Amino acid sequence: SAVISQKPSRDICQRGTSLTIQCQVDSQVTMMFWYRQQPGQSLTLIATANQGSEATYESGFVIDKFPISRPNLTFSTLTVSNMSPEDSSIYLCSVERPNSYEQYFGPGTRLTVT
Amino acid sequence: AQTVTQSQPEMSVQEAETVTLSCTYDTSENNYYLFWYKQPPSRQMILVIRQEAYKQQNATENRFSVNFQKAAKSFSLKISDSQLGDTAMYFCAFLRYSGGGADGLTFGKGTHLIIQP
């Protein structure tokens, strides 16, 4: 499986500010995904990020709030904009192993908004 | 849209025992995969096992095996000879695919499994 890193691993931010989370993979992948895990909850898909195309957002998530970049086949960023305490969550990126449909996850970014 | 249901919020067993975690799902899709993921306190999501819906044979990975009942839309995970390191949240997940690629995963709410020494 691919080695996936995320930066930062955690952060504490003030409401109204923005945070950009980075996801780096050690091999080229087509499909990358961003998920949110609210405290004590399961994972919810935010968006799918394919290189060379606009990200596809799930219902309840919008580009203005969660802009995503996918500049190449090994890197993606998720920005959480104009944060409120309700955005306090773990944000995880995942990649799909080619030709397998298996997804492997990064270690997550724990975000606390005060 | 598909849904995944895990009806056991928490389970506790003794070390070396066998435990089965339940998962049911609802979908009208024909092309899909099912997965079990493990999330220990480190919060790293770890893929445990996968099942292709078109395969009748149940998947196995060492001490982990599944009981896939497609007609009943049931996908349970059996852990044999449980170990302390198996203590974690376990999530059942559904993935739809087509010729254009795959969707993201739809997760159940999870089961917190505690292995007692």
CSV table of C-alpha atoms in Angstrom, one decimal, chain A residues 38-84:
chain,number,residue,atom,x,y,z
A,38,GLN,CA,-16.5,14.5,13.8
A,39,PRO,CA,-15.8,13.7,17.4
A,40,GLY,CA,-17.0,10.2,18.3
A,41,GLN,CA,-18.5,9.7,14.9
A,42,SER,CA,-17.9,7.8,11.7
A,43,LEU,CA,-16.3,9.1,8.5
A,44,THR,CA,-18.2,11.2,6.0
A,45,LEU,CA,-16.9,11.8,2.5
A,46,ILE,CA,-16.4,15.5,1.7
A,47,ALA,CA,-15.2,15.3,-1.9
A,48,THR,CA,-13.4,13.3,-4.5
A,49,ALA,CA,-10.3,14.9,-6.1
A,50,ASN,CA,-9.0,13.6,-9.4
A,51,GLN,CA,-6.0,15.2,-11.0
A,52,GLY,CA,-6.8,17.4,-13.9
A,53,SER,CA,-10.4,18.0,-13.0
A,54,GLU,CA,-12.5,19.9,-10.5
A,55,ALA,CA,-13.2,18.2,-7.2
A,56,THR,CA,-16.7,16.5,-6.9
A,57,TYR,CA,-18.4,17.5,-3.6
A,58,GLU,CA,-20.9,15.4,-1.6
A,59,SER,CA,-24.2,16.8,-0.5
A,60,GLY,CA,-23.8,19.1,2.4
A,61,PHE,CA,-20.3,20.2,1.4
A,62,VAL,CA,-19.5,23.2,-0.8
A,63,ILE,CA,-16.5,24.4,-2.6
A,64,ASP,CA,-16.5,27.9,-1.0
A,65,LYS,CA,-16.2,26.2,2.5
A,66,PHE,CA,-13.9,23.3,1.5
A,67,PRO,CA,-11.8,24.3,-1.5
A,68,ILE,CA,-9.6,21.5,-2.8
A,69,SER,CA,-6.6,21.5,-5.0
A,70,ARG,CA,-5.1,18.6,-6.9
A,71,PRO,CA,-2.1,19.9,-8.8
A,72,ASN,CA,-0.4,16.5,-9.5
A,73,LEU,CA,-0.8,12.8,-9.0
A,74,THR,CA,0.9,12.7,-5.6
A,75,PHE,CA,-0.5,15.8,-3.8
A,76,SER,CA,-3.7,17.4,-2.7
A,77,THR,CA,-4.8,20.1,-0.3
A,78,LEU,CA,-8.1,20.7,1.5
A,79,THR,CA,-8.8,24.1,3.0
A,80,VAL,CA,-11.3,24.6,5.7
A,81,SER,CA,-12.5,28.2,5.3
A,82,ASN,CA,-14.1,30.7,7.7
A,83,MET,CA,-13.9,28.1,10.5
A,84,SER,CA,-16.4,27.7,13.3
